[in-house]
Each structure stands twice: as C-alpha cells, then as structure tokens.
Amino acid sequence: MNSLSPEVALSRISPELRPLLCSVVRDGRVGLDSSSCLRITDLKSGCTSLMPGPCCDRFKLHIPYAGETLKWDIIFNAIDPELPPDFIFGEDADFLPEPSELAHLVSWDAGKPECLLQLVKELLQQYHLYQCQRLRDSSRLLFEYGSLLEDPNYGHSMEIYAGRKNSWTGEFSARFLLKLPVDFSNIPVYLLKDTALDPGEDVALLSVSFEDAEATQVFPKLYLSPSIEHALGGSSALHIPAFPSGGCLIDYVPQVCQLLTNKVQYVIQGYHKRREYIAAFLSHFGMGVVEYDAVGFTKLTLLLMWKDFCFLVHVDLPLYFPRDQPTLTFQSIYHFTSSGQLYSQVQKSYPYSPRWDGNEMAKRANVYISNTGLEKSQPQSHFKTSFPQFFLRFQFFSRFLNGDYLEDEQLRKLVNAKIPLANFNALTNNKKSFVTVFINLY
Amino acid sequence: MAASISGYTFSSVCYHSANSNSDHEGFLLGEVRQEETLSISDSHIGSSEFLNVIEVHNHEPCTQLFSFYDYAGNVNEENLNRILKDRRKNVIGWYRFRRNTQQQMSFREQVIHKQLTHILGIPDLVFLLFSFISTANSSTHALEYVLFRPNRNKYNQRISLSIPNLGNTSQQEYKVSSVPNTSKNYTSVIKEHGTEFFDKDGVMKDIRAIFQVYSALQERVQAVCCEVDQSERVKEKIQEEVNKLKEEITLRKRNSAEEERRLQEAAAVMLPDNSALPDSSHSSLTQVVLSGPSVEPSLERPVNSSSPPIYSTTLPPDSPSAILLPRPQAVGSPGHPSPSLGLGNGDGSSSDSLNRQATGQEDQEDDDEDSSEYENLVSEQLQPPSLTETVLLGRPATLWPDGDAHSPPGS
C-alpha cells in the first residue's frame, strides 16, 4: 500500500487511537533528520470484518534513521485501546530491547497523545545502541565510534547504522550520520525565506558511509536543510573535501564543521557589508535613489542626471560581496533596443577594491559615473566606457529632431559615423512613443 | 523435530481465536515423546535416528489479553497458575492469534516467551502463531499458522505442524493418533464397563486367553521335539548295527573268497600250460571280482549315509588295484567283451568318477552328492548284473553302460 496522507490515515484509524496517531503524524520528527517525517502505511484492522466503522488498529511506521528507513509494525487492539502496543522490528529480528529501558512502555498512558511518539523515540535510542554494538565486528569502526563518542560536540547527536555483513563477500558496512554543531541562528532571515513549506529546524548533517570494515572506501556527504542550502548559495556552492585515506572521523568531522562555519560567517558578514554599502550610497546619492532592497540589500537603483540627460543606474550586489564586485547596469530611460527593452549597458570592471568601506565605494562610484565631461572632445574614444557621454549624442540628436541644431556640422558627421544603431531608426519611427515614454518616466 | 496436533484441538483453537474481536492467546497442553528409528540398509549396518515429537492434546485459552503479564512483558506467576491450575506440567507451548500481521514473533511475544521458558522450566517451549489475513474487500480470508521454536538458534526456528487425517483419506490410510483421551466422561464409562473386558491388572482379557493358547501350543511343540529327538537316536543306533552287520558280511565273504582262490591256485599249479592266460585272466577276474564287491558297499554307503570320509577311505585301496590290472582287451579277440574288464572299466571309470567325486565333494557337496547319487544309482543298476556275473564266472556280459566293446582277453 502506498504511503497515506496523514488525514487519510487518521480517518481510517479507530477513534480511540486517533490522538496517539495524530501526534505521530503531525509532529512526528524523530532522529537527526527531522526534515523527513514519519510515514504511515498498511493500515489494517485486528477486528473481525463484522465490526463497523473505522477500526484500523495496526500499521507500518516508516522511520528515517541514519540514511535508512526503518519499517516497524505497530500493533494495537481497537477493542482495548488503553493497552500498549506491540512491535515487530521488520528485518531486524535480533533487535530485542530491554523493556525496563522503555519508560513510556512500562508506564504507558493511553490518555497522553504523545505517549506513542515518546515510546518510538525511546525505541530508536535502543536501536541506536544495538547498532553500535554491532560495530564490534569491526575494530576499526568501533574505534571511530568510540573516538566520536568522547567528543562532546558530536557524541550526543549521532546515528549509526551498521549494515548486515554481505554473505558473499563477508563485508561489513556502516554509516555514520552526524549532526554538525554549526550555529545558523545569525543567518539573516531573508535568506531563509524561499521555501513554501515549513522549513523546520535548520540542520547540517554529515553522512559518512564506510563500505568496508577497513575504512578504505569512505564516502562522505553533506546534507543541509533546504533553507540553509539556499542561504549558502545552492548545493553547488558547498563542496566538502574528500575523506583522507587513512584518516579518521575525529579529524575529518571538525574540518568539515569548520568549513561550514566559515561559509556561514562569510554569508553573515556579506549581509552586513551590503547593508553598509547601500547605506553609504543612500547618503551619497540622496534624492537620486529610486528604490533599493531594504531586506536583503542586494539591489539599488539610482536615477541620475548629467547635463539634462537622465539615466538609471542599477547596482546588483552579489552574495559574496565584498569579495565579488557589484555590477553596475546603466539604463537609458529614453531608448529601446530592437527587442523592445530599455537599452542598458552592464559594467563589471570599474575601479573597485573589496577593502574599501561603504563610503569610499560610494564616492568612487560617483566619480566613475559622472566621469564624462573630461573627454568631451573625443567622444568616440569614451564611447564604450562613458555611458552618459554616449547618450549625450542621442540627446543632441533628439533636439535635432525637434528642430534644433539643424545645421550642426558635428551632428551630420555623427550621423554619418554609423554609431549604433537601430536606436536611431527607433527614434525616427517611434518619435511619438518615445516622447510619451519620456514623459512617463519623468 | 516434528509436531502434530489433533484435528479437533486445532479446530477448537481456531474457533476460539476467530470468534475473538481482538488478538487472542492461550496455552498448548500435550506431551513430548522421543521416537527412535532404526534403519538397516545394505550400505551400512544400521543407524538410529532420534526424533522429538511434540503432540498437542489440548489448549487452554486466556480470556483476555495481558492476563498473566504486565505492560513491560513481565510474567506474573500467580496469574499463570490461576489460569493453568493443575495442568501446568502438561504445558508444552503457547499460542497467539493476530489478524493482518506478519508471520514473525513480535517484541512482546519474544520477551514473554523467554520468561515462560524460565518459569515453566521447559527448555524447548514452542510458540504457535496464527495469522488471519483478509483481503481488502473481505472476500478471501487465509488462516496461516507457524510453529516456532525460539529457544534454538535462529536458523531452524520453524517446525512443521502436521494434522493427521487432514487430507485425502481415500488414498492415505486413516491414521489413529496416540493422543490419549483426557475426557472425564470417557474415563467414567470405561471404569463402569471395563470389567467385562479387562481383568484386575488392566490387561484385556482376550489377550490373556490368547496368550494361554499360545503357551499351550509351545508346550506341545516342545514335547514333540523331545520325541523326535529320541526317535532319531534310536534310528541312529539301529543304523549303526546295520552297518556293523554289513561289515561282518563282507568280511566273511572275503574270507570265503580267499579260501576259494587258494584252492584254485593250488589247482592251477597242477595245470600250468593251458590255463595260464585264462588263469591269469581268471585270477585277474577274481581279483577284479574280488575288488568289485569291496567297491560296492562303498558305493552303497554314500547313498544311505552322507559321510564323505567313508568314500575316501575306501577308494585308495581300490584304485591302485584297478590301475594295476592288466588290460588284456588290447589283444584283439572278437565278440566277447570281458564282463570283468567291462566291470573293471566300469569300476575303473566308476572309481575314477568316484575319485573325481571325492575331490569334487570337497568343493560342492550338494551337487556332487546328487551327481554321485545318480552315478551310484547307475552303478547300483550295474551292480546286480555284476553280482550275478560274479556268481556266474566266465559268462561274458554283452553290454555295459560305458559302451565299451571290449574283447575278452581270450576265450
């Protein structure tokens, strides 16, 4: 039977058992990997078929653990709902926990809805201990486990799955799932907003698979909760080093931890830096600010004027600012490209240094943007670099169309010089629309 | 290990289980016996196999769940005794019925099983699991049962449970199980009417009567054996006397023959010319003749008593004499095969055959005795004519079974 949605499962279960199952299905997160919650399948009834109404009282519970999924059967009796359940531990026929260790079984209280969930958690703890005991078959892995256990950072948030010995090759495999103690609390909230569902707790889990008892084939993998992954720039941004041959977990895990922490720190710092940058620009360009991203401080748009020519400057701040240079996009408010977009030119290489503070950056940017009047005599040479100057030509031309400069020698030269582009054609053809747009922008 | 449960017990357990609206459990009562099978085959002398057979006679259902254990699975011995009462020593296992679950022992069942093993003191306690699987639309229901032996290592935990006579009894024999009847009514009826069939020791009366007949027959047979033994001894004595008398006869005959020979020799000395050859032939004849009868009893004796040594002891003195006899038939003389020579040949051949038989008898007594008997019979048939020949000396016998046409040495 396929996995049932929680609501369907709850509707089919016997009414007296419903609260117990509710807490499992709705809030049921056990173990380290709390992003995937407990699933219920195979709902069956222990009553005769003559019993009416919803009377299912036994089901299969899928529990994520150390990268595997455990499938445990839980058996209640709908006729006696106050009795504690019985369990069948799937393929782990050897797993037999001591009942005295299960506090919620010994003092089972069917009136408490979270009793079943707590019991499952206790069973999972016992299962973890059982798996750790199975590590005894391999002295090397037992050493790894022991060394990690001693470290207070990792000792208490570990899940181990010791796989069955392969009966053909006699190989033994194990998987360690560790929760990395990285503090994600300072990550700015905006970075974590992109998931539709409840993102849950922010965790970083390191899964290390040992394919053989001698630890010659080791495969580490880092799992981040989706919001963290997004905040750090996607799965491609984070690469962990390969497990060194002959190394051990007690050295490797802190290494990965440190790497992750550094990344997080960098992201946090970047946020603050961006904030500083935008604040500086705001103070410098004051009235010229059209809009800016006040949450993430990633974008800023300015409307500047240079000798009666108005243009927009978009500033895009990358994630790893100030290491990465912000992008300046100059955009004309008068002119369209042939595809109907506002003509824009992107500038990525301008004088910049990540060591400047926000104020300094704003000043230099100001200088750069308005650096047009210096080379007025040689317009062509600054054609590509000096954005405003380029469009000064257009300004002249527009005036020319309006009736001014009809006998300007220079302009005639310009027209013959084959400067781009279709803009000229656009101008002549859409004179009216241009004028309209011009008015709207203003 | 094998297990069997009687049909009525099984159906009773199923009835109790299927009628409960939840899981159901109870205890299995019965006994364990050990069967030893001795098998003898050509390849090895014999091997005995031991098989533990668990027989379930009865069951004791529990009225509700958790009746003898608590939430943690700890078994309460008082409650257990209350349920089992005085049948505690008959417990061989326990059972559980669950609907729509896997055929595997659950967590609590394993915990309880361990404790029951310890409390009841049964090392090989078994667990019978019924699972009742229904399809979604309740159209098909399957009752599956598995007998577990959890106290062994996990590789041979399941035992096959057989229900005798659950099958096609037209092709198989209807088996009578050895399950004792524990019904109270049955025991009271048997007690009442039992005296007609059983005597004071609890053995059926018919059996005793038959046994008496048997012992009487045995006695008679013993008596007959004694009689046979005695008669055989008497017969043996008589046989010995007969043999002794025969020996005396031959001795007397020999003596008389010797006397006659001496008389003849004396007569032959007086007439040496004419009757040299015939005399020698006669002497050879007489020699042959004399050797004949001595051979005959030896021929006869093996027929009456199968004692090869008698054979062999008589042969050596005869055969050399047969061999040393001259063979006058080499000289051609028509028409009259010498009976003695024929006899001699016959003797020689018979003695040869006797020789052969004497050696042959060491190998295979039966065949050679038969063949020797045949030849002896044949030679017996020969003998009367030869006896008559010895009486009528000089008359030639025309035909001998040997088929040898021997010319007499001289007429």
mmCIF file of C-alpha atoms in Angstrom, chain B residues 239-257 293 297 301:
data_model
loop_
_atom_site.group_PDB
_atom_site.id
_atom_site.type_symbol
_atom_site.label_atom_id
_atom_site.label_comp_id
_atom_site.label_asym_id
_atom_site.label_seq_id
_atom_site.Cartn_x
_atom_site.Cartn_y
_atom_site.Cartn_z
ATOM 1 C CA GLN B 239 21.738 -97.755 11.607
ATOM 2 C CA GLU B 240 24.984 -98.435 13.318
ATOM 3 C CA GLU B 241 24.008 -102.026 13.964
ATOM 4 C CA VAL B 242 23.105 -102.433 10.330
ATOM 5 C CA ASN B 243 26.438 -101.085 9.299
ATOM 6 C CA LYS B 244 28.231 -103.434 11.633
ATOM 7 C CA LEU B 245 26.394 -106.414 10.283
ATOM 8 C CA LYS B 246 27.197 -105.418 6.757
ATOM 9 C CA GLU B 247 30.812 -105.225 7.600
ATOM 10 C CA GLU B 248 30.709 -108.718 9.021
ATOM 11 C CA ILE B 249 29.076 -109.976 5.890
ATOM 12 C CA THR B 250 31.742 -108.531 3.680
ATOM 13 C CA LEU B 251 34.427 -109.890 5.899
ATOM 14 C CA ARG B 252 33.002 -113.321 5.738
ATOM 15 C CA LYS B 253 32.667 -113.127 2.044
ATOM 16 C CA ARG B 254 36.202 -112.049 1.672
ATOM 17 C CA ASN B 255 37.436 -114.879 3.762
ATOM 18 C CA SER B 256 35.457 -117.393 1.781
ATOM 19 C CA ALA B 257 36.629 -115.945 -1.460
ATOM 20 C CA PRO B 293 32.195 -106.269 -4.062
ATOM 21 C CA PRO B 297 29.429 -101.441 -0.345
ATOM 22 C CA ARG B 301 27.124 -96.492 1.716
#
